[in-house]
Structures are given as C-alpha cells and as structure tokens.
Amino acid sequence: MGGGADARRPEAISWVWRTASTLRAPSARGDAVTSPIAEIIFEVSQDDVDGGYSASALGYGIHTQGETIEEVRANVRDAVDCYFDETMPRPRLITLAPTRHA
C-alpha cells in the first residue's frame, strides 16, 4: 500500500468490554450487498493455556488471531480489508469485544 490513509478502511476501532451473553450477531434484514454496514463486532477471547488472542466477527466468516491485543487489532483490520471487496459496502466501525467467561 502506498502513502496516505486507505479510504476503504473503517475510521475507528473501538474497544468495549461486554460479556458473551450481551453479544449479538447483526440482523439478517436487508440486502447484505447494498445495505450499509454501520458496525461489525468481533468477539475476542484469550487462550488461557497457550496465550494470545483470537477474534471472530459475529455474523461474518471473519476470524483472526494474535499474540497481543495490538497484533489482534492490526490483524482484524487486515481481515476486514480482505473480506470486503470493492463491490461490497464496508463497516464504518469495527468493535472488538473481549469476552469474559465465568
């Protein structure tokens, strides 16, 4: 990629704490190809045995992982870039939602 910001990338990644029970996949209403996507939510979990983190988008087949939170954030952006091509509307916001399992 050349210099300057990529106009296709979401403007922000937010980091919010949610429990697994409060996460919901996006509604299936509307035409997925033409309807704008306001937000895509990634459930982020930490591997207690091997360390590192994994992230999966709710309602989309997008999955990635990383050793640190910073690496997961970068990998999520790359995964979203790969998933949404030029003909698809892109999410305006990416939310990373770490899950706490009881």
Coordinates of C-alpha atoms in Angstrom, one line a residue:
M1 CA 0.0 0.0 0.0
G2 CA 1.2 3.5 -0.8
G3 CA 1.4 6.5 1.4
G4 CA -1.7 8.1 2.9
A5 CA -4.7 6.7 4.6
D6 CA -6.7 4.0 2.9
A7 CA -10.2 5.5 2.2
R8 CA -11.7 2.0 2.3
R9 CA -10.7 1.3 5.9
P10 CA -13.1 1.9 8.8
E11 CA -12.5 5.2 10.6
A12 CA -12.2 3.7 14.0
I13 CA -11.8 0.6 16.0
S14 CA -13.5 0.7 19.4
W15 CA -12.6 -1.4 22.4
V16 CA -15.5 -2.3 24.6
W17 CA -16.0 -4.7 27.4
R18 CA -19.0 -7.0 27.0
T19 CA -19.9 -10.3 28.4
A20 CA -20.6 -13.2 26.0
S21 CA -24.3 -13.0 26.8
T22 CA -24.6 -9.4 25.6
L23 CA -23.1 -10.0 22.1
R24 CA -25.5 -10.5 19.2
A25 CA -24.9 -11.1 15.5
P26 CA -26.1 -8.4 13.1
S27 CA -29.7 -8.7 11.9
A28 CA -30.2 -10.6 8.7
R29 CA -32.7 -8.0 7.5
G30 CA -32.0 -6.1 4.3
D31 CA -29.9 -6.8 1.3
A32 CA -26.4 -7.6 2.5
V33 CA -24.8 -6.4 -0.8
T34 CA -26.4 -3.0 -0.9
S35 CA -27.2 -2.1 2.7
P36 CA -24.6 0.0 4.5
I37 CA -22.9 -1.7 7.5
A38 CA -22.7 0.6 10.4
E39 CA -20.7 -1.7 12.7
I40 CA -19.0 -5.1 12.7
I41 CA -18.4 -6.7 16.1
F42 CA -15.5 -9.1 16.8
E43 CA -15.7 -11.4 19.9
V44 CA -12.2 -11.5 21.3
S45 CA -11.1 -14.3 23.6
Q46 CA -7.8 -15.0 25.3
D47 CA -6.3 -18.5 25.2
D48 CA -5.6 -19.3 28.9
V49 CA -3.4 -22.3 28.0
D50 CA -1.3 -21.2 25.1
G51 CA -1.6 -17.4 25.5
G52 CA -2.5 -15.0 22.7
Y53 CA -5.9 -13.9 21.5
S54 CA -8.4 -15.0 18.8
A55 CA -11.1 -12.8 17.2
S56 CA -14.2 -13.8 15.3
A57 CA -16.8 -11.5 13.7
L58 CA -20.4 -12.0 14.7
G59 CA -22.4 -12.8 11.6
Y60 CA -19.5 -13.0 9.2
G61 CA -16.9 -15.6 8.4
I62 CA -14.0 -13.5 9.5
H63 CA -11.5 -14.9 12.0
T64 CA -8.0 -13.9 13.1
Q65 CA -5.6 -14.2 16.0
G66 CA -2.5 -12.5 17.5
E67 CA -0.1 -12.8 20.4
T68 CA -1.0 -9.3 21.8
I69 CA -4.1 -7.0 21.7
E70 CA -2.2 -4.6 19.4
E71 CA -1.5 -7.5 17.0
V72 CA -5.1 -8.6 17.1
R73 CA -6.3 -5.0 16.2
A74 CA -4.0 -4.9 13.2
N75 CA -5.0 -8.4 12.1
V76 CA -8.7 -7.6 12.4
R77 CA -8.2 -4.5 10.1
D78 CA -6.4 -6.7 7.6
A79 CA -9.0 -9.4 7.8
V80 CA -11.8 -6.9 7.2
D81 CA -9.9 -5.4 4.3
C82 CA -9.6 -8.9 2.7
Y83 CA -13.2 -9.9 3.4
F84 CA -14.9 -6.8 1.9
D85 CA -14.0 -6.2 -1.7
E86 CA -14.6 -3.0 -3.7
T87 CA -18.2 -4.0 -4.6
M88 CA -19.3 -4.5 -1.0
P89 CA -20.3 -1.9 1.5
R90 CA -17.8 -1.7 4.3
P91 CA -18.5 -1.3 8.0
R92 CA -18.0 2.2 9.4
L93 CA -17.0 1.0 12.8
I94 CA -15.1 -2.1 14.0
T95 CA -15.8 -3.1 17.6
L96 CA -13.6 -5.5 19.5
A97 CA -15.5 -7.0 22.3
P98 CA -13.4 -9.1 24.7
T99 CA -15.4 -11.8 26.3
R100 CA -15.2 -12.8 29.9
H101 CA -16.2 -16.4 30.5
A102 CA -17.3 -17.3 34.0

